């Protein structure tokens, strides 16, 4: 009986590891791919447009669509 109990325990542990691996794989497949950062806006011709574009960049940055570096580069390009 002792040998059967050990074999059963080993089999259970192997099954748990396979289930964990399958669950991790499913989570990776279910995760959406990272969104590509949109191209920075072109320089504006009027102050109102520039203000709106700066606000749009700030919103994209705060929501995580733009990294700190992308935000700084886009803002610098917009402001000239």
mmCIF file with all atom_site columns, N, CA, C and O in Angstrom, residues 10-67:
data_model
loop_
_atom_site.group_PDB
_atom_site.id
_atom_site.type_symbol
_atom_site.label_atom_id
_atom_site.label_alt_id
_atom_site.label_comp_id
_atom_site.label_asym_id
_atom_site.label_entity_id
_atom_site.label_seq_id
_atom_site.pdbx_PDB_ins_code
_atom_site.Cartn_x
_atom_site.Cartn_y
_atom_site.Cartn_z
_atom_site.occupancy
_atom_site.B_iso_or_equiv
_atom_site.pdbx_formal_charge
_atom_site.auth_seq_id
_atom_site.auth_comp_id
_atom_site.auth_asym_id
_atom_site.auth_atom_id
_atom_site.pdbx_PDB_model_num
ATOM 1   N N  . UNK A 1 10 ? 2.493  11.534 -6.116  1.00 0.00 ? 10 UNK A N  1
ATOM 2   C CA . UNK A 1 10 ? 3.329  12.063 -7.204  1.00 0.00 ? 10 UNK A CA 1
ATOM 3   C C  . UNK A 1 10 ? 2.466  12.399 -8.414  1.00 0.00 ? 10 UNK A C  1
ATOM 4   O O  . UNK A 1 10 ? 2.622  13.437 -9.039  1.00 0.00 ? 10 UNK A O  1
ATOM 5   N N  . UNK A 1 11 ? 1.529  11.527 -8.728  1.00 0.00 ? 11 UNK A N  1
ATOM 6   C CA . UNK A 1 11 ? 0.632  11.775 -9.854  1.00 0.00 ? 11 UNK A CA 1
ATOM 7   C C  . UNK A 1 11 ? -0.227 13.006 -9.634  1.00 0.00 ? 11 UNK A C  1
ATOM 8   O O  . UNK A 1 11 ? -0.475 13.782 -10.552 1.00 0.00 ? 11 UNK A O  1
ATOM 9   N N  . UNK A 1 12 ? -0.688 13.205 -8.407  1.00 0.00 ? 12 UNK A N  1
ATOM 10  C CA . UNK A 1 12 ? -1.511 14.389 -8.098  1.00 0.00 ? 12 UNK A CA 1
ATOM 11  C C  . UNK A 1 12 ? -0.698 15.668 -8.262  1.00 0.00 ? 12 UNK A C  1
ATOM 12  O O  . UNK A 1 12 ? -1.177 16.653 -8.821  1.00 0.00 ? 12 UNK A O  1
ATOM 13  N N  . UNK A 1 13 ? 0.534  15.654 -7.779  1.00 0.00 ? 13 UNK A N  1
ATOM 14  C CA . UNK A 1 13 ? 1.388  16.841 -7.895  1.00 0.00 ? 13 UNK A CA 1
ATOM 15  C C  . UNK A 1 13 ? 1.675  17.160 -9.363  1.00 0.00 ? 13 UNK A C  1
ATOM 16  O O  . UNK A 1 13 ? 1.665  18.315 -9.772  1.00 0.00 ? 13 UNK A O  1
ATOM 17  N N  . UNK A 1 14 ? 1.934  16.141 -10.158 1.00 0.00 ? 14 UNK A N  1
ATOM 18  C CA . UNK A 1 14 ? 2.192  16.355 -11.583 1.00 0.00 ? 14 UNK A CA 1
ATOM 19  C C  . UNK A 1 14 ? 0.961  16.934 -12.262 1.00 0.00 ? 14 UNK A C  1
ATOM 20  O O  . UNK A 1 14 ? 1.054  17.850 -13.094 1.00 0.00 ? 14 UNK A O  1
ATOM 21  N N  . UNK A 1 15 ? -0.206 16.442 -11.904 1.00 0.00 ? 15 UNK A N  1
ATOM 22  C CA . UNK A 1 15 ? -1.455 16.965 -12.468 1.00 0.00 ? 15 UNK A CA 1
ATOM 23  C C  . UNK A 1 15 ? -1.680 18.419 -12.087 1.00 0.00 ? 15 UNK A C  1
ATOM 24  O O  . UNK A 1 15 ? -2.142 19.224 -12.897 1.00 0.00 ? 15 UNK A O  1
ATOM 25  N N  . UNK A 1 16 ? -1.353 18.769 -10.841 1.00 0.00 ? 16 UNK A N  1
ATOM 26  C CA . UNK A 1 16 ? -1.495 20.162 -10.401 1.00 0.00 ? 16 UNK A CA 1
ATOM 27  C C  . UNK A 1 16 ? -0.572 21.076 -11.198 1.00 0.00 ? 16 UNK A C  1
ATOM 28  O O  . UNK A 1 16 ? -0.965 22.180 -11.594 1.00 0.00 ? 16 UNK A O  1
ATOM 29  N N  . UNK A 1 17 ? 0.661  20.636 -11.410 1.00 0.00 ? 17 UNK A N  1
ATOM 30  C CA . UNK A 1 17 ? 1.614  21.457 -12.181 1.00 0.00 ? 17 UNK A CA 1
ATOM 31  C C  . UNK A 1 17 ? 1.138  21.654 -13.618 1.00 0.00 ? 17 UNK A C  1
ATOM 32  O O  . UNK A 1 17 ? 1.251  22.737 -14.176 1.00 0.00 ? 17 UNK A O  1
ATOM 33  N N  . UNK A 1 18 ? 0.595  20.597 -14.224 1.00 0.00 ? 18 UNK A N  1
ATOM 34  C CA . UNK A 1 18 ? 0.081  20.722 -15.583 1.00 0.00 ? 18 UNK A CA 1
ATOM 35  C C  . UNK A 1 18 ? -1.107 21.673 -15.635 1.00 0.00 ? 18 UNK A C  1
ATOM 36  O O  . UNK A 1 18 ? -1.228 22.488 -16.553 1.00 0.00 ? 18 UNK A O  1
ATOM 37  N N  . UNK A 1 19 ? -1.976 21.609 -14.637 1.00 0.00 ? 19 UNK A N  1
ATOM 38  C CA . UNK A 1 19 ? -3.136 22.500 -14.597 1.00 0.00 ? 19 UNK A CA 1
ATOM 39  C C  . UNK A 1 19 ? -2.696 23.955 -14.419 1.00 0.00 ? 19 UNK A C  1
ATOM 40  O O  . UNK A 1 19 ? -3.234 24.855 -15.056 1.00 0.00 ? 19 UNK A O  1
ATOM 41  N N  . UNK A 1 20 ? -1.695 24.185 -13.564 1.00 0.00 ? 20 UNK A N  1
ATOM 42  C CA . UNK A 1 20 ? -1.181 25.536 -13.364 1.00 0.00 ? 20 UNK A CA 1
ATOM 43  C C  . UNK A 1 20 ? -0.545 26.076 -14.644 1.00 0.00 ? 20 UNK A C  1
ATOM 44  O O  . UNK A 1 20 ? -0.726 27.233 -14.999 1.00 0.00 ? 20 UNK A O  1
ATOM 45  N N  . UNK A 1 21 ? 0.213  25.223 -15.338 1.00 0.00 ? 21 UNK A N  1
ATOM 46  C CA . UNK A 1 21 ? 0.842  25.636 -16.585 1.00 0.00 ? 21 UNK A CA 1
ATOM 47  C C  . UNK A 1 21 ? -0.203 25.958 -17.641 1.00 0.00 ? 21 UNK A C  1
ATOM 48  O O  . UNK A 1 21 ? -0.078 26.946 -18.378 1.00 0.00 ? 21 UNK A O  1
ATOM 49  N N  . UNK A 1 22 ? -1.254 25.160 -17.714 1.00 0.00 ? 22 UNK A N  1
ATOM 50  C CA . UNK A 1 22 ? -2.312 25.407 -18.697 1.00 0.00 ? 22 UNK A CA 1
ATOM 51  C C  . UNK A 1 22 ? -3.042 26.704 -18.375 1.00 0.00 ? 22 UNK A C  1
ATOM 52  O O  . UNK A 1 22 ? -3.377 27.478 -19.274 1.00 0.00 ? 22 UNK A O  1
ATOM 53  N N  . UNK A 1 23 ? -3.273 26.955 -17.092 1.00 0.00 ? 23 UNK A N  1
ATOM 54  C CA . UNK A 1 23 ? -3.956 28.187 -16.696 1.00 0.00 ? 23 UNK A CA 1
ATOM 55  C C  . UNK A 1 23 ? -3.095 29.402 -17.035 1.00 0.00 ? 23 UNK A C  1
ATOM 56  O O  . UNK A 1 23 ? -3.599 30.410 -17.539 1.00 0.00 ? 23 UNK A O  1
ATOM 57  N N  . UNK A 1 24 ? -1.798 29.328 -16.775 1.00 0.00 ? 24 UNK A N  1
ATOM 58  C CA . UNK A 1 24 ? -0.903 30.439 -17.100 1.00 0.00 ? 24 UNK A CA 1
ATOM 59  C C  . UNK A 1 24 ? -0.882 30.696 -18.609 1.00 0.00 ? 24 UNK A C  1
ATOM 60  O O  . UNK A 1 24 ? -0.877 31.841 -19.054 1.00 0.00 ? 24 UNK A O  1
ATOM 61  N N  . UNK A 1 25 ? -0.891 29.634 -19.396 1.00 0.00 ? 25 UNK A N  1
ATOM 62  C CA . UNK A 1 25 ? -0.890 29.778 -20.853 1.00 0.00 ? 25 UNK A CA 1
ATOM 63  C C  . UNK A 1 25 ? -2.182 30.434 -21.326 1.00 0.00 ? 25 UNK A C  1
ATOM 64  O O  . UNK A 1 25 ? -2.170 31.290 -22.206 1.00 0.00 ? 25 UNK A O  1
ATOM 65  N N  . UNK A 1 26 ? -3.304 30.053 -20.738 1.00 0.00 ? 26 UNK A N  1
ATOM 66  C CA . UNK A 1 26 ? -4.581 30.650 -21.117 1.00 0.00 ? 26 UNK A CA 1
ATOM 67  C C  . UNK A 1 26 ? -4.618 32.130 -20.781 1.00 0.00 ? 26 UNK A C  1
ATOM 68  O O  . UNK A 1 26 ? -5.135 32.940 -21.551 1.00 0.00 ? 26 UNK A O  1
ATOM 69  N N  . UNK A 1 27 ? -4.052 32.503 -19.646 1.00 0.00 ? 27 UNK A N  1
ATOM 70  C CA . UNK A 1 27 ? -4.031 33.910 -19.258 1.00 0.00 ? 27 UNK A CA 1
ATOM 71  C C  . UNK A 1 27 ? -3.175 34.723 -20.223 1.00 0.00 ? 27 UNK A C  1
ATOM 72  O O  . UNK A 1 27 ? -3.516 35.843 -20.573 1.00 0.00 ? 27 UNK A O  1
ATOM 73  N N  . UNK A 1 28 ? -2.064 34.160 -20.659 1.00 0.00 ? 28 UNK A N  1
ATOM 74  C CA . UNK A 1 28 ? -1.208 34.864 -21.608 1.00 0.00 ? 28 UNK A CA 1
ATOM 75  C C  . UNK A 1 28 ? -1.914 35.045 -22.944 1.00 0.00 ? 28 UNK A C  1
ATOM 76  O O  . UNK A 1 28 ? -1.802 36.080 -23.579 1.00 0.00 ? 28 UNK A O  1
ATOM 77  N N  . UNK A 1 29 ? -2.643 34.034 -23.372 1.00 0.00 ? 29 UNK A N  1
ATOM 78  C CA . UNK A 1 29 ? -3.339 34.113 -24.651 1.00 0.00 ? 29 UNK A CA 1
ATOM 79  C C  . UNK A 1 29 ? -4.517 35.063 -24.566 1.00 0.00 ? 29 UNK A C  1
ATOM 80  O O  . UNK A 1 29 ? -4.868 35.715 -25.546 1.00 0.00 ? 29 UNK A O  1
ATOM 81  N N  . UNK A 1 30 ? -5.140 35.181 -23.407 1.00 0.00 ? 30 UNK A N  1
ATOM 82  C CA . UNK A 1 30 ? -6.306 36.044 -23.247 1.00 0.00 ? 30 UNK A CA 1
ATOM 83  C C  . UNK A 1 30 ? -5.918 37.508 -23.134 1.00 0.00 ? 30 UNK A C  1
ATOM 84  O O  . UNK A 1 30 ? -6.729 38.385 -23.408 1.00 0.00 ? 30 UNK A O  1
ATOM 85  N N  . UNK A 1 31 ? -4.686 37.791 -22.731 1.00 0.00 ? 31 UNK A N  1
ATOM 86  C CA . UNK A 1 31 ? -4.257 39.177 -22.575 1.00 0.00 ? 31 UNK A CA 1
ATOM 87  C C  . UNK A 1 31 ? -4.163 39.851 -23.936 1.00 0.00 ? 31 UNK A C  1
ATOM 88  O O  . UNK A 1 31 ? -3.578 39.316 -24.870 1.00 0.00 ? 31 UNK A O  1
ATOM 89  N N  . UNK A 1 32 ? -4.744 41.041 -24.071 1.00 0.00 ? 32 UNK A N  1
ATOM 90  C CA . UNK A 1 32 ? -4.664 41.744 -25.351 1.00 0.00 ? 32 UNK A CA 1
ATOM 91  C C  . UNK A 1 32 ? -3.244 42.244 -25.595 1.00 0.00 ? 32 UNK A C  1
ATOM 92  O O  . UNK A 1 32 ? -2.518 42.523 -24.652 1.00 0.00 ? 32 UNK A O  1
ATOM 93  N N  . UNK A 1 33 ? -2.850 42.334 -26.845 1.00 0.00 ? 33 UNK A N  1
ATOM 94  C CA . UNK A 1 33 ? -1.509 42.841 -27.142 1.00 0.00 ? 33 UNK A CA 1
ATOM 95  C C  . UNK A 1 33 ? -1.416 44.308 -26.737 1.00 0.00 ? 33 UNK A C  1
ATOM 96  O O  . UNK A 1 33 ? -2.418 45.020 -26.722 1.00 0.00 ? 33 UNK A O  1
ATOM 97  N N  . UNK A 1 34 ? -0.222 44.767 -26.385 1.00 0.00 ? 34 UNK A N  1
ATOM 98  C CA . UNK A 1 34 ? -0.092 46.171 -25.994 1.00 0.00 ? 34 UNK A CA 1
ATOM 99  C C  . UNK A 1 34 ? -0.460 47.092 -27.150 1.00 0.00 ? 34 UNK A C  1
ATOM 100 O O  . UNK A 1 34 ? -0.153 46.819 -28.312 1.00 0.00 ? 34 UNK A O  1
ATOM 101 N N  . UNK A 1 35 ? -1.141 48.152 -26.827 1.00 0.00 ? 35 UNK A N  1
ATOM 102 C CA . UNK A 1 35 ? -1.584 49.100 -27.849 1.00 0.00 ? 35 UNK A CA 1
ATOM 103 C C  . UNK A 1 35 ? -0.397 49.929 -28.330 1.00 0.00 ? 35 UNK A C  1
ATOM 104 O O  . UNK A 1 35 ? 0.442  50.350 -27.546 1.00 0.00 ? 35 UNK A O  1
ATOM 105 N N  . UNK A 1 36 ? -0.330 50.131 -29.627 1.00 0.00 ? 36 UNK A N  1
ATOM 106 C CA . UNK A 1 36 ? 0.720  50.966 -30.194 1.00 0.00 ? 36 UNK A CA 1
ATOM 107 C C  . UNK A 1 36 ? 0.416  52.422 -29.872 1.00 0.00 ? 36 UNK A C  1
ATOM 108 O O  . UNK A 1 36 ? -0.733 52.855 -29.908 1.00 0.00 ? 36 UNK A O  1
ATOM 109 N N  . UNK A 1 37 ? 1.454  53.163 -29.542 1.00 0.00 ? 37 UNK A N  1
ATOM 110 C CA . UNK A 1 37 ? 1.271  54.573 -29.225 1.00 0.00 ? 37 UNK A CA 1
ATOM 111 C C  . UNK A 1 37 ? 0.937  55.343 -30.494 1.00 0.00 ? 37 UNK A C  1
ATOM 112 O O  . UNK A 1 37 ? 1.579  55.151 -31.531 1.00 0.00 ? 37 UNK A O  1
ATOM 113 N N  . UNK A 1 38 ? -0.071 56.184 -30.445 1.00 0.00 ? 38 UNK A N  1
ATOM 114 C CA . UNK A 1 38 ? -0.413 56.966 -31.621 1.00 0.00 ? 38 UNK A CA 1
ATOM 115 C C  . UNK A 1 38 ? 0.690  57.980 -31.932 1.00 0.00 ? 38 UNK A C  1
ATOM 116 O O  . UNK A 1 38 ? 1.444  58.383 -31.054 1.00 0.00 ? 38 UNK A O  1
ATOM 117 N N  . UNK A 1 39 ? 0.758  58.351 -33.181 1.00 0.00 ? 39 UNK A N  1
ATOM 118 C CA . UNK A 1 39 ? 1.762  59.327 -33.595 1.00 0.00 ? 39 UNK A CA 1
ATOM 119 C C  . UNK A 1 39 ? 1.470  60.666 -32.942 1.00 0.00 ? 39 UNK A C  1
ATOM 120 O O  . UNK A 1 39 ? 0.314  61.050 -32.780 1.00 0.00 ? 39 UNK A O  1
ATOM 121 N N  . UNK A 1 40 ? 2.512  61.389 -32.543 1.00 0.00 ? 40 UNK A N  1
ATOM 122 C CA . UNK A 1 40 ? 2.298  62.706 -31.956 1.00 0.00 ? 40 UNK A CA 1
ATOM 123 C C  . UNK A 1 40 ? 1.587  63.631 -32.940 1.00 0.00 ? 40 UNK A C  1
ATOM 124 O O  . UNK A 1 40 ? 1.750  63.525 -34.150 1.00 0.00 ? 40 UNK A O  1
ATOM 125 N N  . UNK A 1 41 ? 0.814  64.529 -32.404 1.00 0.00 ? 41 UNK A N  1
ATOM 126 C CA . UNK A 1 41 ? 0.048  65.458 -33.232 1.00 0.00 ? 41 UNK A CA 1
ATOM 127 C C  . UNK A 1 41 ? 0.977  66.455 -33.927 1.00 0.00 ? 41 UNK A C  1
ATOM 128 O O  . UNK A 1 41 ? 2.044  66.794 -33.415 1.00 0.00 ? 41 UNK A O  1
ATOM 129 N N  . UNK A 1 42 ? 0.546  66.911 -35.085 1.00 0.00 ? 42 UNK A N  1
ATOM 130 C CA . UNK A 1 42 ? 1.309  67.904 -35.830 1.00 0.00 ? 42 UNK A CA 1
ATOM 131 C C  . UNK A 1 42 ? 1.202  69.260 -35.130 1.00 0.00 ? 42 UNK A C  1
ATOM 132 O O  . UNK A 1 42 ? 0.234  69.514 -34.418 1.00 0.00 ? 42 UNK A O  1
ATOM 133 N N  . UNK A 1 43 ? 2.176  70.141 -35.324 1.00 0.00 ? 43 UNK A N  1
ATOM 134 C CA . UNK A 1 43 ? 2.106  71.460 -34.703 1.00 0.00 ? 43 UNK A CA 1
ATOM 135 C C  . UNK A 1 43 ? 0.831  72.191 -35.104 1.00 0.00 ? 43 UNK A C  1
ATOM 136 O O  . UNK A 1 43 ? 0.380  72.125 -36.234 1.00 0.00 ? 43 UNK A O  1
ATOM 137 N N  . UNK A 1 44 ? 0.261  72.895 -34.171 1.00 0.00 ? 44 UNK A N  1
ATOM 138 C CA . UNK A 1 44 ? -1.000 73.597 -34.407 1.00 0.00 ? 44 UNK A CA 1
ATOM 139 C C  . UNK A 1 44 ? -0.745 74.985 -34.957 1.00 0.00 ? 44 UNK A C  1
ATOM 140 O O  . UNK A 1 44 ? 0.299  75.580 -34.743 1.00 0.00 ? 44 UNK A O  1
ATOM 141 N N  . UNK A 1 45 ? -1.760 75.502 -35.640 1.00 0.00 ? 45 UNK A N  1
ATOM 142 C CA . UNK A 1 45 ? -1.617 76.830 -36.219 1.00 0.00 ? 45 UNK A CA 1
ATOM 143 C C  . UNK A 1 45 ? -2.166 77.910 -35.298 1.00 0.00 ? 45 UNK A C  1
ATOM 144 O O  . UNK A 1 45 ? -1.793 79.059 -35.410 1.00 0.00 ? 45 UNK A O  1
ATOM 145 N N  . UNK A 1 46 ? -3.077 77.549 -34.387 1.00 0.00 ? 46 UNK A N  1
ATOM 146 C CA . UNK A 1 46 ? -3.630 78.538 -33.470 1.00 0.00 ? 46 UNK A CA 1
ATOM 147 C C  . UNK A 1 46 ? -3.468 78.077 -32.038 1.00 0.00 ? 46 UNK A C  1
ATOM 148 O O  . UNK A 1 46 ? -3.273 76.898 -31.763 1.00 0.00 ? 46 UNK A O  1
ATOM 149 N N  . UNK A 1 47 ? -3.585 79.007 -31.101 1.00 0.00 ? 47 UNK A N  1
ATOM 150 C CA . UNK A 1 47 ? -3.422 78.697 -29.690 1.00 0.00 ? 47 UNK A CA 1
ATOM 151 C C  . UNK A 1 47 ? -4.472 77.741 -29.179 1.00 0.00 ? 47 UNK A C  1
ATOM 152 O O  . UNK A 1 47 ? -4.190 76.892 -28.341 1.00 0.00 ? 47 UNK A O  1
ATOM 153 N N  . UNK A 1 48 ? -5.716 77.861 -29.648 1.00 0.00 ? 48 UNK A N  1
ATOM 154 C CA . UNK A 1 48 ? -6.776 76.970 -29.198 1.00 0.00 ? 48 UNK A CA 1
ATOM 155 C C  . UNK A 1 48 ? -6.514 75.534 -29.597 1.00 0.00 ? 48 UNK A C  1
ATOM 156 O O  . UNK A 1 48 ? -6.739 74.609 -28.821 1.00 0.00 ? 48 UNK A O  1
ATOM 157 N N  . UNK A 1 49 ? -6.033 75.341 -30.819 1.00 0.00 ? 49 UNK A N  1
ATOM 158 C CA . UNK A 1 49 ? -5.700 73.992 -31.273 1.00 0.00 ? 49 UNK A CA 1
ATOM 159 C C  . UNK A 1 49 ? -4.550 73.417 -30.454 1.00 0.00 ? 49 UNK A C  1
ATOM 160 O O  . UNK A 1 49 ? -4.572 72.244 -30.082 1.00 0.00 ? 49 UNK A O  1
ATOM 161 N N  . UNK A 1 50 ? -3.550 74.243 -30.172 1.00 0.00 ? 50 UNK A N  1
ATOM 162 C CA . UNK A 1 50 ? -2.396 73.780 -29.413 1.00 0.00 ? 50 UNK A CA 1
ATOM 163 C C  . UNK A 1 50 ? -2.827 73.363 -28.001 1.00 0.00 ? 50 UNK A C  1
ATOM 164 O O  . UNK A 1 50 ? -2.382 72.341 -27.487 1.00 0.00 ? 50 UNK A O  1
ATOM 165 N N  . UNK A 1 51 ? -3.693 74.158 -27.412 1.00 0.00 ? 51 UNK A N  1
ATOM 166 C CA . UNK A 1 51 ? -4.180 73.836 -26.073 1.00 0.00 ? 51 UNK A CA 1
ATOM 167 C C  . UNK A 1 51 ? -4.913 72.496 -26.082 1.00 0.00 ? 51 UNK A C  1
ATOM 168 O O  . UNK A 1 51 ? -4.717 71.663 -25.190 1.00 0.00 ? 51 UNK A O  1
ATOM 169 N N  . UNK A 1 52 ? -5.743 72.275 -27.070 1.00 0.00 ? 52 UNK A N  1
ATOM 170 C CA . UNK A 1 52 ? -6.488 71.019 -27.183 1.00 0.00 ? 52 UNK A CA 1
ATOM 171 C C  . UNK A 1 52 ? -5.533 69.851 -27.415 1.00 0.00 ? 52 UNK A C  1
ATOM 172 O O  . UNK A 1 52 ? -5.717 68.769 -26.847 1.00 0.00 ? 52 UNK A O  1
ATOM 173 N N  . UNK A 1 53 ? -4.517 70.075 -28.237 1.00 0.00 ? 53 UNK A N  1
ATOM 174 C CA . UNK A 1 53 ? -3.562 69.001 -28.512 1.00 0.00 ? 53 UNK A CA 1
ATOM 175 C C  . UNK A 1 53 ? -2.733 68.676 -27.273 1.00 0.00 ? 53 UNK A C  1
ATOM 176 O O  . UNK A 1 53 ? -2.446 67.516 -26.994 1.00 0.00 ? 53 UNK A O  1
ATOM 177 N N  . UNK A 1 54 ? -2.350 69.717 -26.516 1.00 0.00 ? 54 UNK A N  1
ATOM 178 C CA . UNK A 1 54 ? -1.616 69.477 -25.272 1.00 0.00 ? 54 UNK A CA 1
ATOM 179 C C  . UNK A 1 54 ? -2.478 68.702 -24.279 1.00 0.00 ? 54 UNK A C  1
ATOM 180 O O  . UNK A 1 54 ? -2.003 67.791 -23.598 1.00 0.00 ? 54 UNK A O  1
ATOM 181 N N  . UNK A 1 55 ? -3.750 69.059 -24.209 1.00 0.00 ? 55 UNK A N  1
ATOM 182 C CA . UNK A 1 55 ? -4.663 68.345 -23.308 1.00 0.00 ? 55 UNK A CA 1
ATOM 183 C C  . UNK A 1 55 ? -4.821 66.894 -23.742 1.00 0.00 ? 55 UNK A C  1
ATOM 184 O O  . UNK A 1 55 ? -4.833 65.984 -22.914 1.00 0.00 ? 55 UNK A O  1
ATOM 185 N N  . UNK A 1 56 ? -4.905 66.673 -25.057 1.00 0.00 ? 56 UNK A N  1
ATOM 186 C CA . UNK A 1 56 ? -5.014 65.317 -25.585 1.00 0.00 ? 56 UNK A CA 1
ATOM 187 C C  . UNK A 1 56 ? -3.764 64.501 -25.233 1.00 0.00 ? 56 UNK A C  1
ATOM 188 O O  . UNK A 1 56 ? -3.867 63.346 -24.814 1.00 0.00 ? 56 UNK A O  1
ATOM 189 N N  . UNK A 1 57 ? -2.591 65.104 -25.387 1.00 0.00 ? 57 UNK A N  1
ATOM 190 C CA . UNK A 1 57 ? -1.351 64.409 -25.030 1.00 0.00 ? 57 UNK A CA 1
ATOM 191 C C  . UNK A 1 57 ? -1.328 64.079 -23.540 1.00 0.00 ? 57 UNK A C  1
ATOM 192 O O  . UNK A 1 57 ? -0.940 62.985 -23.138 1.00 0.00 ? 57 UNK A O  1
ATOM 193 N N  . UNK A 1 58 ? -1.759 65.045 -22.717 1.00 0.00 ? 58 UNK A N  1
ATOM 194 C CA . UNK A 1 58 ? -1.775 64.821 -21.269 1.00 0.00 ? 58 UNK A CA 1
ATOM 195 C C  . UNK A 1 58 ? -2.731 63.683 -20.909 1.00 0.00 ? 58 UNK A C  1
ATOM 196 O O  . UNK A 1 58 ? -2.418 62.853 -20.047 1.00 0.00 ? 58 UNK A O  1
ATOM 197 N N  . UNK A 1 59 ? -3.877 63.643 -21.560 1.00 0.00 ? 59 UNK A N  1
ATOM 198 C CA . UNK A 1 59 ? -4.839 62.568 -21.303 1.00 0.00 ? 59 UNK A CA 1
ATOM 199 C C  . UNK A 1 59 ? -4.262 61.202 -21.702 1.00 0.00 ? 59 UNK A C  1
ATOM 200 O O  . UNK A 1 59 ? -4.427 60.219 -20.987 1.00 0.00 ? 59 UNK A O  1
ATOM 201 N N  . UNK A 1 60 ? -3.606 61.167 -22.857 1.00 0.00 ? 60 UNK A N  1
ATOM 202 C CA . UNK A 1 60 ? -3.008 59.914 -23.326 1.00 0.00 ? 60 UNK A CA 1
ATOM 203 C C  . UNK A 1 60 ? -1.901 59.464 -22.378 1.00 0.00 ? 60 UNK A C  1
ATOM 204 O O  . UNK A 1 60 ? -1.753 58.275 -22.087 1.00 0.00 ? 60 UNK A O  1
ATOM 205 N N  . UNK A 1 61 ? -1.131 60.419 -21.862 1.00 0.00 ? 61 UNK A N  1
ATOM 206 C CA . UNK A 1 61 ? -0.052 60.093 -20.939 1.00 0.00 ? 61 UNK A CA 1
ATOM 207 C C  . UNK A 1 61 ? -0.614 59.559 -19.627 1.00 0.00 ? 61 UNK A C  1
ATOM 208 O O  . UNK A 1 61 ? -0.165 58.534 -19.117 1.00 0.00 ? 61 UNK A O  1
ATOM 209 N N  . UNK A 1 62 ? -1.630 60.234 -19.091 1.00 0.00 ? 62 UNK A N  1
ATOM 210 C CA . UNK A 1 62 ? -2.189 59.813 -17.803 1.00 0.00 ? 62 UNK A CA 1
ATOM 211 C C  . UNK A 1 62 ? -2.921 58.476 -17.902 1.00 0.00 ? 62 UNK A C  1
ATOM 212 O O  . UNK A 1 62 ? -2.998 57.745 -16.923 1.00 0.00 ? 62 UNK A O  1
ATOM 213 N N  . UNK A 1 63 ? -3.429 58.142 -19.089 1.00 0.00 ? 63 UNK A N  1
ATOM 214 C CA . UNK A 1 63 ? -4.118 56.856 -19.249 1.00 0.00 ? 63 UNK A CA 1
ATOM 215 C C  . UNK A 1 63 ? -3.148 55.720 -19.571 1.00 0.00 ? 63 UNK A C  1
ATOM 216 O O  . UNK A 1 63 ? -3.569 54.569 -19.665 1.00 0.00 ? 63 UNK A O  1
ATOM 217 N N  . UNK A 1 64 ? -1.869 56.046 -19.764 1.00 0.00 ? 64 UNK A N  1
ATOM 218 C CA . UNK A 1 64 ? -0.881 55.004 -20.023 1.00 0.00 ? 64 UNK A CA 1
ATOM 219 C C  . UNK A 1 64 ? -0.641 54.718 -21.488 1.00 0.00 ? 64 UNK A C  1
ATOM 220 O O  . UNK A 1 64 ? 0.123  53.824 -21.824 1.00 0.00 ? 64 UNK A O  1
ATOM 221 N N  . UNK A 1 65 ? -1.291 55.468 -22.374 1.00 0.00 ? 65 UNK A N  1
ATOM 222 C CA . UNK A 1 65 ? -1.087 55.240 -23.803 1.00 0.00 ? 65 UNK A CA 1
ATOM 223 C C  . UNK A 1 65 ? 0.269  55.762 -24.260 1.00 0.00 ? 65 UNK A C  1
ATOM 224 O O  . UNK A 1 65 ? 0.794  55.293 -25.261 1.00 0.00 ? 65 UNK A O  1
ATOM 225 N N  . UNK A 1 66 ? 0.805  56.757 -23.546 1.00 0.00 ? 66 UNK A N  1
ATOM 226 C CA . UNK A 1 66 ? 2.122  57.301 -23.866 1.00 0.00 ? 66 UNK A CA 1
ATOM 227 C C  . UNK A 1 66 ? 3.025  57.145 -22.647 1.00 0.00 ? 66 UNK A C  1
ATOM 228 O O  . UNK A 1 66 ? 2.610  57.429 -21.521 1.00 0.00 ? 66 UNK A O  1
ATOM 229 N N  . UNK A 1 67 ? 4.262  56.714 -22.881 1.00 0.00 ? 67 UNK A N  1
ATOM 230 C CA . UNK A 1 67 ? 5.234  56.645 -21.790 1.00 0.00 ? 67 UNK A CA 1
ATOM 231 C C  . UNK A 1 67 ? 5.708  58.062 -21.474 1.00 0.00 ? 67 UNK A C  1
ATOM 232 O O  . UNK A 1 67 ? 5.406  59.016 -22.208 1.00 0.00 ? 67 UNK A O  1
#
